[in-house]
Short mmCIF file of C-alpha atoms and ligand atoms in Angstrom, two decimals:
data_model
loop_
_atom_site.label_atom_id
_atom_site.label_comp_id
_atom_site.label_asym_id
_atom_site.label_seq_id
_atom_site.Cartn_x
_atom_site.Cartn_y
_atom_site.Cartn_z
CA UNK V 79 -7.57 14.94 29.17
CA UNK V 80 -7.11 17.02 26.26
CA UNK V 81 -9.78 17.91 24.03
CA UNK V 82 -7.89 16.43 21.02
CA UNK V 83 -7.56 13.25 22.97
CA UNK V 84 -10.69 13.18 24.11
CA UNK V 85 -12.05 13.66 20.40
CA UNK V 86 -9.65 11.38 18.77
CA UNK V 87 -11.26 8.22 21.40
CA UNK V 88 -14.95 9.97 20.83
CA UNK V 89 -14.11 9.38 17.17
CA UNK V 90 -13.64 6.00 17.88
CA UNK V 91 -16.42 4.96 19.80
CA UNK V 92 -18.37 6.80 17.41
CA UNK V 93 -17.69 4.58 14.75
CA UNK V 94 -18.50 1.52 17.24
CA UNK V 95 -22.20 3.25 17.38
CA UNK V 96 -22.64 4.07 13.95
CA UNK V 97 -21.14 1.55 11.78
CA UNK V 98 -18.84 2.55 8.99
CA UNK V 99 -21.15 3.36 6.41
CA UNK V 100 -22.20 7.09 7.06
CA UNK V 101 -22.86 7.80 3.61
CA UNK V 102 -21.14 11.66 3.86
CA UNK V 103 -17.62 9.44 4.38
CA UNK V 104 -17.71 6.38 1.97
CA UNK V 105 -16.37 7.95 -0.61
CA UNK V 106 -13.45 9.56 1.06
CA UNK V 107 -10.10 8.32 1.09
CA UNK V 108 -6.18 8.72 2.45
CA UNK V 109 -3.15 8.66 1.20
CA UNK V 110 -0.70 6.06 2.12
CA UNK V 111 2.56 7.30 0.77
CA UNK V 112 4.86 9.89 1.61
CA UNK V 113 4.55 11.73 -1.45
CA UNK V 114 1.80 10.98 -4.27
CA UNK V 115 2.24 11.91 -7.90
CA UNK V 116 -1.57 12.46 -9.39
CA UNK V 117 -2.20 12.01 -12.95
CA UNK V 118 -4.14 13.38 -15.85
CA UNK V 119 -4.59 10.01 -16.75
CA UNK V 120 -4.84 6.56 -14.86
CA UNK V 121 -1.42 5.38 -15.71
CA UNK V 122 2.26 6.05 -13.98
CA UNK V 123 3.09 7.82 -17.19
CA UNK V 124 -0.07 10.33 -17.02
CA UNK V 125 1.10 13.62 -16.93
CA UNK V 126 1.93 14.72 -13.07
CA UNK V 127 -0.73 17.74 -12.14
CA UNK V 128 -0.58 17.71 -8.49
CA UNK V 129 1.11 16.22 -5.62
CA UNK V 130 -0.64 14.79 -1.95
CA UNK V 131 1.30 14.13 1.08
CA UNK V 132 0.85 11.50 3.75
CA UNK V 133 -2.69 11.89 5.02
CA UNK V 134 -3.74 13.42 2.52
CA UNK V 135 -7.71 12.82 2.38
CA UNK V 136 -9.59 12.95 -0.75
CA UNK V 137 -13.03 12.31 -2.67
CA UNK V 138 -13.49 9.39 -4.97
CA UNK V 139 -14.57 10.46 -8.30
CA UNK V 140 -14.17 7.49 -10.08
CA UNK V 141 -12.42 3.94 -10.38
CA UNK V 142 -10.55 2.37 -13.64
CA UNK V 143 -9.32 -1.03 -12.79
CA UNK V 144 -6.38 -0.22 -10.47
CA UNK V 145 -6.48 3.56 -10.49
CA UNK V 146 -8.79 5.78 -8.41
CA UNK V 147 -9.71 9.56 -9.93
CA UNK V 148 -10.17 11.45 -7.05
CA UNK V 149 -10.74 15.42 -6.44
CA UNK V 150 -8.04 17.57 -5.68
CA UNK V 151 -8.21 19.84 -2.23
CA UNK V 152 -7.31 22.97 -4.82
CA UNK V 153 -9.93 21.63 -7.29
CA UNK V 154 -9.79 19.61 -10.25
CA UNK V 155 -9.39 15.81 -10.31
CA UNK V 156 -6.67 13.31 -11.16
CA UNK V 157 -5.84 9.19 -10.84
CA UNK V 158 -3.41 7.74 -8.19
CA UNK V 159 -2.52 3.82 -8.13
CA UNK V 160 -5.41 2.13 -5.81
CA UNK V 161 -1.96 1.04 -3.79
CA UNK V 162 -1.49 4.37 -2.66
CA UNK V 163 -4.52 5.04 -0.75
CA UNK V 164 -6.68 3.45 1.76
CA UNK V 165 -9.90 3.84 3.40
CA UNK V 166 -8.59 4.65 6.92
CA UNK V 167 -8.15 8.04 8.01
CA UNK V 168 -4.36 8.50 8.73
CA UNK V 169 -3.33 10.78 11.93
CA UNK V 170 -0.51 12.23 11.78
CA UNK V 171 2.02 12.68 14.38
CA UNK V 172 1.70 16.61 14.00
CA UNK V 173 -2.31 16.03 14.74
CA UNK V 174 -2.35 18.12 11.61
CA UNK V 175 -5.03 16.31 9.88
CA UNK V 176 -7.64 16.04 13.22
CA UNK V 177 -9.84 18.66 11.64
CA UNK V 178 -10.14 17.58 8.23
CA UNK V 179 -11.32 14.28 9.91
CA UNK V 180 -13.11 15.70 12.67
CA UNK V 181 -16.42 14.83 10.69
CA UNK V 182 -15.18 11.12 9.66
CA UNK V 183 -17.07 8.14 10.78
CA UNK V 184 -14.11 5.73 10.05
CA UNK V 185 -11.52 4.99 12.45
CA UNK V 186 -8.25 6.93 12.97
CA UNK V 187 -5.01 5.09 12.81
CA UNK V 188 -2.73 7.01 15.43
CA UNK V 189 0.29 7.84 13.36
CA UNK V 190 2.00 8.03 16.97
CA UNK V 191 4.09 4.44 17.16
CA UNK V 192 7.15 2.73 15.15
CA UNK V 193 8.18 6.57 14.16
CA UNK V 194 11.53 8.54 13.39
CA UNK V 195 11.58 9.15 17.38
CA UNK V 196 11.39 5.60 18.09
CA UNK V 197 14.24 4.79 15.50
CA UNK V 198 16.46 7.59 16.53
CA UNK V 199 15.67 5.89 19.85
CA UNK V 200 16.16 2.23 18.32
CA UNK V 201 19.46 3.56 16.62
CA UNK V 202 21.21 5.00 20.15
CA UNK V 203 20.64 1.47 22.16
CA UNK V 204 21.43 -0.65 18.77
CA UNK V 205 24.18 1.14 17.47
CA UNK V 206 23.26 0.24 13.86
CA UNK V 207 24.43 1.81 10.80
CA UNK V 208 21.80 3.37 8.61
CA UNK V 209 24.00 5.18 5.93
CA UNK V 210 23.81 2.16 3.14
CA UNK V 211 19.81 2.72 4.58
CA UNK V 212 19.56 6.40 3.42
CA UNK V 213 21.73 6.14 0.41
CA UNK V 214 19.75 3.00 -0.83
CA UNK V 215 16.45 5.34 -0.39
CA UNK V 216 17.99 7.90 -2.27
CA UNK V 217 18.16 5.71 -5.20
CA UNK V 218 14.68 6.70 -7.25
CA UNK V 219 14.40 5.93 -10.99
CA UNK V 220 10.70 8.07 -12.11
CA UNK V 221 8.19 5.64 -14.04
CA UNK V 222 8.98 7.63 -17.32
CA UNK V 223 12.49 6.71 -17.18
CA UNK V 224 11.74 2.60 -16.18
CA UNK V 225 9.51 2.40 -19.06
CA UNK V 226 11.82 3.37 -20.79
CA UNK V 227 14.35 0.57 -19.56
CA UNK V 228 11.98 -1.86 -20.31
CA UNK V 229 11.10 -1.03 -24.22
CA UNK V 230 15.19 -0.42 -24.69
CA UNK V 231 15.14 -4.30 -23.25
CA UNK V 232 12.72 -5.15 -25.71
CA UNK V 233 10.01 -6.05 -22.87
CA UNK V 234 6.77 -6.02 -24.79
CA UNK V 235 4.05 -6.43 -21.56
CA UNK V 236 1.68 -4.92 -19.95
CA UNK V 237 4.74 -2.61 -18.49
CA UNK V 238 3.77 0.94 -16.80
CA UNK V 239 0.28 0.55 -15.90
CA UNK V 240 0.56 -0.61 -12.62
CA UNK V 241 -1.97 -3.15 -12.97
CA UNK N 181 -14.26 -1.37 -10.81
CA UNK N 182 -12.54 -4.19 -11.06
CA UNK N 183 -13.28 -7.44 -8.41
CA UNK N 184 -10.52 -7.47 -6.80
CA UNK N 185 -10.00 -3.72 -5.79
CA UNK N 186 -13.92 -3.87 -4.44
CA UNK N 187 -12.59 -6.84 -2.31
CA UNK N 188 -9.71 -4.61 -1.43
CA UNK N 189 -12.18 -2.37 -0.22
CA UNK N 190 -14.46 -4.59 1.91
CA UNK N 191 -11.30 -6.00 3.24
CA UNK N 192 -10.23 -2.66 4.47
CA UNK N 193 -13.86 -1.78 6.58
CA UNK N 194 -13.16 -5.08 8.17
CA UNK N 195 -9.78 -3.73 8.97
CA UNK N 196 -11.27 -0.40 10.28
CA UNK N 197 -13.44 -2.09 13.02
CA UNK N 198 -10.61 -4.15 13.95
CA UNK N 199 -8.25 -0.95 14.54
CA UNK N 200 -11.71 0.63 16.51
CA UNK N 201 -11.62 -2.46 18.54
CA UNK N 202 -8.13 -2.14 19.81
CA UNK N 203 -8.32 0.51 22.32
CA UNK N 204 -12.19 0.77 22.91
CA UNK N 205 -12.14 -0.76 26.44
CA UNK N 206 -10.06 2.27 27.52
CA UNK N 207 -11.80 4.13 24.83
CA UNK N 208 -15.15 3.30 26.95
CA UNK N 209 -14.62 3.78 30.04
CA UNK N 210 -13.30 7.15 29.74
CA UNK N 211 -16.41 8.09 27.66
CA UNK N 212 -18.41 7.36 30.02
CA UNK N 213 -16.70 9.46 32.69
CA UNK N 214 -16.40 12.19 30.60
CA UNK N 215 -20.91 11.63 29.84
CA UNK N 216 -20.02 11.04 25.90
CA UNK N 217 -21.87 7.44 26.47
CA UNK N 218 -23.54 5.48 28.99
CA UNK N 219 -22.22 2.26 30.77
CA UNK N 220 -24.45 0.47 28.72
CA UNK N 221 -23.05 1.33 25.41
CA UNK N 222 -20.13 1.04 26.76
CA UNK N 223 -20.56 -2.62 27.64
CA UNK N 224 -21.42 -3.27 24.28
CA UNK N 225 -18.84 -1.85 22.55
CA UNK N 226 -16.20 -3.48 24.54
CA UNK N 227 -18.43 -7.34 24.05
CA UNK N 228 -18.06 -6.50 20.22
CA UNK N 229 -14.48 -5.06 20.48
CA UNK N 230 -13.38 -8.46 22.07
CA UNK N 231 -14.68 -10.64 19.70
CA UNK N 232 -11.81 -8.80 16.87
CA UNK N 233 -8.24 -9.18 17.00
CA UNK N 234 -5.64 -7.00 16.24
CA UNK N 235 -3.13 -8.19 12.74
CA UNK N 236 -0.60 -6.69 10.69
CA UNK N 237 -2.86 -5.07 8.75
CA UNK N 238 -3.46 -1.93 11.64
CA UNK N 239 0.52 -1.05 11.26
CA UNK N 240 0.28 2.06 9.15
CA UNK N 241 2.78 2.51 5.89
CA UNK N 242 4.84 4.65 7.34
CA UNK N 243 5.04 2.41 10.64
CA UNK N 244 5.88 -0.40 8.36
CA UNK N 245 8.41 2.02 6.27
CA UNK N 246 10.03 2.66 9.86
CA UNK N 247 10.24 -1.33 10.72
CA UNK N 248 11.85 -1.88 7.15
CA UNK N 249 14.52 0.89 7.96
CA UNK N 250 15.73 -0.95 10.51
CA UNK N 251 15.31 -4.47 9.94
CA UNK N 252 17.05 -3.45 6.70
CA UNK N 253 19.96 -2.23 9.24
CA UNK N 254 20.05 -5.36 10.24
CA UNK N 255 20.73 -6.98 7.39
CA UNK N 256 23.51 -4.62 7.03
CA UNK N 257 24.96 -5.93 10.25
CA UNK N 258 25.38 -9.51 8.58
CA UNK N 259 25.94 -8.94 4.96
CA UNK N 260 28.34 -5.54 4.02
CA UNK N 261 27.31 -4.13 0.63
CA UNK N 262 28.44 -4.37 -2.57
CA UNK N 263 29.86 -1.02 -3.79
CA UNK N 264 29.08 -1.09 -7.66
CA UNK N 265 27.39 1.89 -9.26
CA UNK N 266 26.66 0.32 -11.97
CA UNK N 267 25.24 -3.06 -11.04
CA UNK N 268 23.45 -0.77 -8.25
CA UNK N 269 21.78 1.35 -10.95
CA UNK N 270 20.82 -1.53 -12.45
CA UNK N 271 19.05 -3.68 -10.32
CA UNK N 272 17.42 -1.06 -8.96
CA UNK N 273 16.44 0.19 -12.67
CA UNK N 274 15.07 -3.82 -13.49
CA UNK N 275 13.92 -4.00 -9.97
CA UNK N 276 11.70 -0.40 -9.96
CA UNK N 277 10.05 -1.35 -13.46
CA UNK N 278 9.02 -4.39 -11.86
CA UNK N 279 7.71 -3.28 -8.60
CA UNK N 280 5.67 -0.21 -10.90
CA UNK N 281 3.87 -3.42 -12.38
CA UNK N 282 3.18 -5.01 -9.15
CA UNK N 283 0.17 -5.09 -7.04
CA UNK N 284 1.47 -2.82 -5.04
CA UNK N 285 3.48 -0.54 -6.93
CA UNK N 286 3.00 2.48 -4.48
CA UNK N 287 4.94 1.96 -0.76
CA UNK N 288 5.50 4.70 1.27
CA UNK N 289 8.77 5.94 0.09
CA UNK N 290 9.09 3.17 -2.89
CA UNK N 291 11.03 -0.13 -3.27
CA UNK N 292 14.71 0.43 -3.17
CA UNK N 293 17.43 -2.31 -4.00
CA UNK N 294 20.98 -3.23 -2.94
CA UNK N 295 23.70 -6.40 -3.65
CA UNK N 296 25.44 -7.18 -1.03
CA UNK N 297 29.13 -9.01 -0.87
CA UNK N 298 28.53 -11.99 -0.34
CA UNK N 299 29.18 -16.03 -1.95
CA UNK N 300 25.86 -17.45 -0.19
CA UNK N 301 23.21 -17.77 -2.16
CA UNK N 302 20.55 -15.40 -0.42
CA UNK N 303 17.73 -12.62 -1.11
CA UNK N 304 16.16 -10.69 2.24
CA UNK N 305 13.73 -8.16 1.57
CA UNK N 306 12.21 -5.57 4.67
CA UNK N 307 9.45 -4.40 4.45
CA UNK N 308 7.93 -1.23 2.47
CA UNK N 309 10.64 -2.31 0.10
CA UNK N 310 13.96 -2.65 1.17
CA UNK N 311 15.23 -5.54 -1.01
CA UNK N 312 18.98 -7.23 -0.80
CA UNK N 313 20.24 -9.64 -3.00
CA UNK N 314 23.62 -11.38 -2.78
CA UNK N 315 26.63 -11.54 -5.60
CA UNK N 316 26.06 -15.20 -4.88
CA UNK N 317 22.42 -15.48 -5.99
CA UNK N 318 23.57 -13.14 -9.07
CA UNK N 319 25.95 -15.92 -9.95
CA UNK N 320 22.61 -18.27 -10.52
CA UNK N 321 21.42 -16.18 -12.67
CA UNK N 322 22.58 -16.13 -16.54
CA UNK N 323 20.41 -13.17 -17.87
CA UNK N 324 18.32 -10.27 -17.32
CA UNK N 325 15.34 -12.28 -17.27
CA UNK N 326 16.31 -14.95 -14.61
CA UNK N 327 17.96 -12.22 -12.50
CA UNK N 328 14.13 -10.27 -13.02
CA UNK N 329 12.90 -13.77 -11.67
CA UNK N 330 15.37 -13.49 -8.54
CA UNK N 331 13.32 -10.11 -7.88
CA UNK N 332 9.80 -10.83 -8.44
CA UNK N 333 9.89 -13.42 -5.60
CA UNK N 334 11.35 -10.76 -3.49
CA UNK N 335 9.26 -7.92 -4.63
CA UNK N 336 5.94 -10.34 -3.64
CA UNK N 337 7.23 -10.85 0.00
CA UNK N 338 7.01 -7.55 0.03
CA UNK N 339 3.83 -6.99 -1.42
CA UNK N 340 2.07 -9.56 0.77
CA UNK N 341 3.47 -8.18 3.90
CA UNK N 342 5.27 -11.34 4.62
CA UNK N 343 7.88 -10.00 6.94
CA UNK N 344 5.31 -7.67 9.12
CA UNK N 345 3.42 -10.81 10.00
CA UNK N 346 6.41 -12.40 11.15
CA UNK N 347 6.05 -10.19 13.76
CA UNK N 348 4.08 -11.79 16.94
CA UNK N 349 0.97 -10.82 17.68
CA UNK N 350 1.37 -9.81 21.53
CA UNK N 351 3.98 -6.93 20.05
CA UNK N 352 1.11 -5.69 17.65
CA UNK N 353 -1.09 -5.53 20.14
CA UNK N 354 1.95 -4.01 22.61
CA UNK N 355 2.86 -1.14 19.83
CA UNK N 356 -1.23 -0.35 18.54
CA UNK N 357 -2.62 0.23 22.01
CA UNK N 358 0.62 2.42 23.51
CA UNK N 359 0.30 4.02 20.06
CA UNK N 360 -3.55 4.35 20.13
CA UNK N 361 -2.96 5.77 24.10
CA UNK N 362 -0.76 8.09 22.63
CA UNK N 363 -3.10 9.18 20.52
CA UNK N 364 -2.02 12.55 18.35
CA UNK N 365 -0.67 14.32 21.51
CA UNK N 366 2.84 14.46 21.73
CA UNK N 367 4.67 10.85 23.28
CA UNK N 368 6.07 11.26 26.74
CA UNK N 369 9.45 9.56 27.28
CA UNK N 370 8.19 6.67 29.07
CA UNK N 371 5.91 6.22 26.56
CA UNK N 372 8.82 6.26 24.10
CA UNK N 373 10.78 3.74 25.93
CA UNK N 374 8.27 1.67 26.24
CA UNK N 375 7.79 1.82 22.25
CA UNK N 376 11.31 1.28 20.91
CA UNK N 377 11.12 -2.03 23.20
CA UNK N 378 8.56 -3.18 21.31
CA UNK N 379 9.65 -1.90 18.06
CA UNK N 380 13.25 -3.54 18.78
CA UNK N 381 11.52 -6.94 19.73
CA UNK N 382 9.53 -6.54 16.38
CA UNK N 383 12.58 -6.67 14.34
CA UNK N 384 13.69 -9.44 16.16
CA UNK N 385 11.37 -10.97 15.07
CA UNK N 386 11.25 -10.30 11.59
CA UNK N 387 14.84 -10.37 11.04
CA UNK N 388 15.40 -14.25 12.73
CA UNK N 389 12.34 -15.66 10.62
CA UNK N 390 14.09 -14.13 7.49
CA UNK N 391 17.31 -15.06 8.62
CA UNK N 392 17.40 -17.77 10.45
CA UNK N 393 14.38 -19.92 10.42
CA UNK N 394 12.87 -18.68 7.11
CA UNK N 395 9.13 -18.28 6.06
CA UNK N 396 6.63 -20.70 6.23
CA UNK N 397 6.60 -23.18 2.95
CA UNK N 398 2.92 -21.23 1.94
CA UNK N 399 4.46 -17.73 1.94
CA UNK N 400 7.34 -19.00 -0.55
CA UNK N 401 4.79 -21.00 -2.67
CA UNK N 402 2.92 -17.16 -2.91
CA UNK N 403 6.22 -15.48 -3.59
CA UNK N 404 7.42 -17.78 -6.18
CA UNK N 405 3.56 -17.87 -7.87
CA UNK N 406 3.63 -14.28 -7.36
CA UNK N 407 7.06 -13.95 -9.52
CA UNK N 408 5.75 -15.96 -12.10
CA UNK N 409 2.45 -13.59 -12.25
CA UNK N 410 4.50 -10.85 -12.46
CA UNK N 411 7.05 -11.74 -14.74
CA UNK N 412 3.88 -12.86 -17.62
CA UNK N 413 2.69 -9.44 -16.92
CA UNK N 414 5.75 -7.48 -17.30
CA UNK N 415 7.01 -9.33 -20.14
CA UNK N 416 9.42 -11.54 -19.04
CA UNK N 417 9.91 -15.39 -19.74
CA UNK N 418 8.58 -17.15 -16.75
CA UNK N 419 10.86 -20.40 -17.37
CA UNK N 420 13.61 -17.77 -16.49
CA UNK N 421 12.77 -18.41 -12.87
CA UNK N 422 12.92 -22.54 -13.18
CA UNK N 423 16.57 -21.85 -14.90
CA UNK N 424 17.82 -20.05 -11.31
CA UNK N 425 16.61 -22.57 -9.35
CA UNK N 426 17.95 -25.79 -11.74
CA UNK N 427 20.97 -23.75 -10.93
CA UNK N 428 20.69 -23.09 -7.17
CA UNK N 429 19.64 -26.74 -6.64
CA UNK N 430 23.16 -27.29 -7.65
CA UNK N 431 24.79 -24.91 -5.87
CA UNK N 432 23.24 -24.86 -2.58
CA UNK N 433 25.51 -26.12 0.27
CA UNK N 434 23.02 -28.13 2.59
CA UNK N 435 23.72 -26.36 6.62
CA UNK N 436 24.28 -23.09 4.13
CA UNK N 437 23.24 -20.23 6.39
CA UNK N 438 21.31 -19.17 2.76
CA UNK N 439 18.28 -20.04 0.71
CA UNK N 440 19.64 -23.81 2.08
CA UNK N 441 18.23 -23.01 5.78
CA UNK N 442 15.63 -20.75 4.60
CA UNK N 443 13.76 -21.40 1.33
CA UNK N 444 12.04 -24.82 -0.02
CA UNK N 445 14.53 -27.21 -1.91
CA UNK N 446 14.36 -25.91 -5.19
CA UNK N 447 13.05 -29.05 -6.62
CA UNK N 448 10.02 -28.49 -4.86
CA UNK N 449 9.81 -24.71 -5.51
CA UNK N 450 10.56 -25.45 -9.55
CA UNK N 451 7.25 -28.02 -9.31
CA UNK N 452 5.32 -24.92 -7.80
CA UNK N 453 6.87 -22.82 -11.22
CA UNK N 454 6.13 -25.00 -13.44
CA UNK N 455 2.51 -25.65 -12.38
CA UNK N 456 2.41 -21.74 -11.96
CA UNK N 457 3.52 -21.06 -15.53
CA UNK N 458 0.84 -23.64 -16.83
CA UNK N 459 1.25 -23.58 -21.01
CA UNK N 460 3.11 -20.28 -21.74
CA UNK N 461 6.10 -21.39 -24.23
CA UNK N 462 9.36 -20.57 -23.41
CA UNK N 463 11.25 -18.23 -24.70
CA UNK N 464 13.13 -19.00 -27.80
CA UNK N 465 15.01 -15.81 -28.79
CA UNK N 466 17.48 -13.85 -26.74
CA UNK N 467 17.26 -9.76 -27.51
CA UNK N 468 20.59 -8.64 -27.81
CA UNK N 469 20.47 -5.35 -26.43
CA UNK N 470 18.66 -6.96 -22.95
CA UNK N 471 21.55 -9.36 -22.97
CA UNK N 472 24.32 -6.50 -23.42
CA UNK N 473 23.17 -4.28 -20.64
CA UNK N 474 22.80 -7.37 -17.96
CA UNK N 475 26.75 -8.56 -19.18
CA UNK N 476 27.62 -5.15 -18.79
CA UNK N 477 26.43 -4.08 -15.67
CA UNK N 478 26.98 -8.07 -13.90
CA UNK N 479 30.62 -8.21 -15.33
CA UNK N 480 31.76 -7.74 -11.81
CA UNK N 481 29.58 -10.11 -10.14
ZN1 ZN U 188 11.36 -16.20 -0.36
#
């Protein structure tokens, strides 16, 4: 056995000891999408001043209704949408993340699985079609420009804040 | 912090023990041949890990990005898209402002929408945020706000995860543990195999509930409450939703392999509205330029 492997089910029995609530770990989180925006402020039209990626973990600073501030790895701080983190520590397939959460008390979600291998595998037995796939993801519209659709539309709401 | 993102919260540590749980009986035993616990700990960890089951909730976003690639393939297999720039950029620019005001506005790569070529009268979203919606449902719908309606009830399936749990529970538990086994090392091709079964019987599963036998009556009560939520919140009139569905109720073939097979008789699903809009008013003025851009970019539907 590996010592990664071996760590990565340590990890897990650890938290079966301990509980989840080492207090060095509450207030870290991960990120849940591909690619975060953060923002000077907590709304989607707050001013972009870094990016995360997948995995991503970072410290709480503070909560505003939906939006959590948290610190940046380069330092600073900034707000992402509450939807776009969780609580679980991500692994990734690359492992890259192990020793960032090497000290974690929560429980690692194996980002091995439903994966681009298994769909390049589910694609050669299936024989699907996944170009209208791709060139529907391709189709991205940034929150400045949807606000924008919806005051031109005369939508008077609580449009853009996520929440 | 507001109630219901602490609740969010608690929610997820619940989660967390029940992802621990999964693989601790293997977990256990080879801690304690490798001296990281004793058989007694071990014993207790796998009593407690028993007691937890493994849900929808453990696939990851980008595991449930990957399922909605390819269930959203297989939509493609039955329906063949509808090849309009225009009405493309459009729903997707209506649809995007409304998933941005949703509960979940971030997926992993973002909610992404396509009409496909069709006369039945039929909306399938996968999940992460794959949505389709057919010309025939279009046809329902007489303005920007009804077809907004048409989207919020798909853009709350997707929010609530409907289509992951159609998924049965013996594949969850199939695709966490192989993946938990796996761990971070890299997967050998057995392991692989053994992994796109499971992922191909998961959209099975998810793509004959949404197809064929449809969701259960509660999740479409939740996605048409959910719409109406969402459309107050937005901005949108509400009652635009109730005018689809007076219009579907006419229009629906019964033995329609559509909304007929799969969604509540709109009758029923217009009670649910109406109870779900309560005493907002309806609506009394039309704004021209909303009107202009939805004749414009629907003139071919
Ligand atoms: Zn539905």
């Amino acid at each position: 056995m590996s010592g990664l492997k071996r760590w990565v089910l340590g990890g897990w029995l650890l938290v079966a000891l301990t509980g989840l609530a080492a207090a060095d770990q509450k207030n870290m989180m991960s990120v849940t999408v591909e690619q975060a925006a953060v923002r000077a402020t907590p709304s989607f039209l707050g001013k972009i001043v870094a990016s995360l990626a997948y995995g991503d973990r970072v410290a709480v600073v503070a909560e505003k209704q939906d939006w959590v501030e948290v610190a940046l790895p380069q330092g600073g701080d900034g707000w992402l949408h509450s939807s776009a983190l969780t609580t679980k520590v991500v692994v990734l397939q690359s492992g890259q993340n192990v020793s960032q959460s090497a000290s974690s008390s929560e429980v690692a979600l194996a980002g091995k699985g439903f994966n681009e291998q298994v769909e390049t595998q589910y694609q050669d037995e299936s024989h699907l079609d996944y170009t209208w796939v791709n060139r529907m993801e391709k189709i991205v519209f940034s929150p400045d420009v949807l606000v924008k659709f919806l005051a031109e539309g005369g939508i008077t709401g609580d449009q853009g804040g996520g929440n | 912090m507001k109630p219901r993102v602490f609740l969010g919260l608690v929610v997820s540590a619940g989660l967390l023990v029940t992802a621990c749980s999964s693989i601790s009986q293997i977990g256990t035993s080879v801690a304690v041949a490798t001296g990281q616990i004793s058989p007694g700990q071990a014993a207790a960890i796998n009593q407690s890990a028993q007691a937890v089951q493994q849900s929808f909730q453990d696939f990851t976003p980008e595991q449930e990005y990957y399922i909605g690639r390819s269930v959203a393939a297989v939509i493609l297999t039955k329906y063949r898209p509808y090849d309009d720039p225009a009405a493309t950029r459009y729903i997707n620019l209506l649809g995007q402002s409304l998933a941005m005001a949703s509960d979940r506005p971030e997926t992993f790569r973002g909610y992404h929408f396509l009409i496909l070529d069709s006369d039945d009268i039929n909306a399938l979203s996968a999940p992460g945020g794959f949505v389709f919606v057919t010309r025939g449902l279009l046809r329902c719908a007489k303005s920007e706000d009804q077809v907004a309606a048409i989207l919020c009830h798909e853009i709350t399936h997707v929010v609530l995860k409907h289509g992951l749990q159609a998924i049965k529970k013996s594949r969850i538990t199939a695709a966490l543990t192989n993946a938990a086994l796996t761990g971070v090392e890299v997967a050998g091709p057995s392991d692989v195999a053994q992994l796109t079964a499971t992922f191909s019987d998961s959209i099975n599963d998810i793509t004959s509930t949404m197809i064929n036998s449809g969701y259960s009556r509660e999740f479409e009560v939740q996605a048409d409450r959910g719409a109406v939520d969402l459309m107050k919140r937005v901005g949108y009139d509400p009652w635009a939703l109730v005018d689809v569905l007076e219009v579907m109720k006419l229009r629906l073939k019964p033995g329609g392999n559509d909304f007929a097979k799969t969604h509540p008789d709109p009758a029923f699903r217009i009670e649910v509205v109406e109870k779900e809009i309560g005493s907002a008013q309806r609506s009394t003025t039309v704004n021209p330029e909303r009107q202009a851009r939805y004749e414009a970019a629907m003139a071919g539907i």
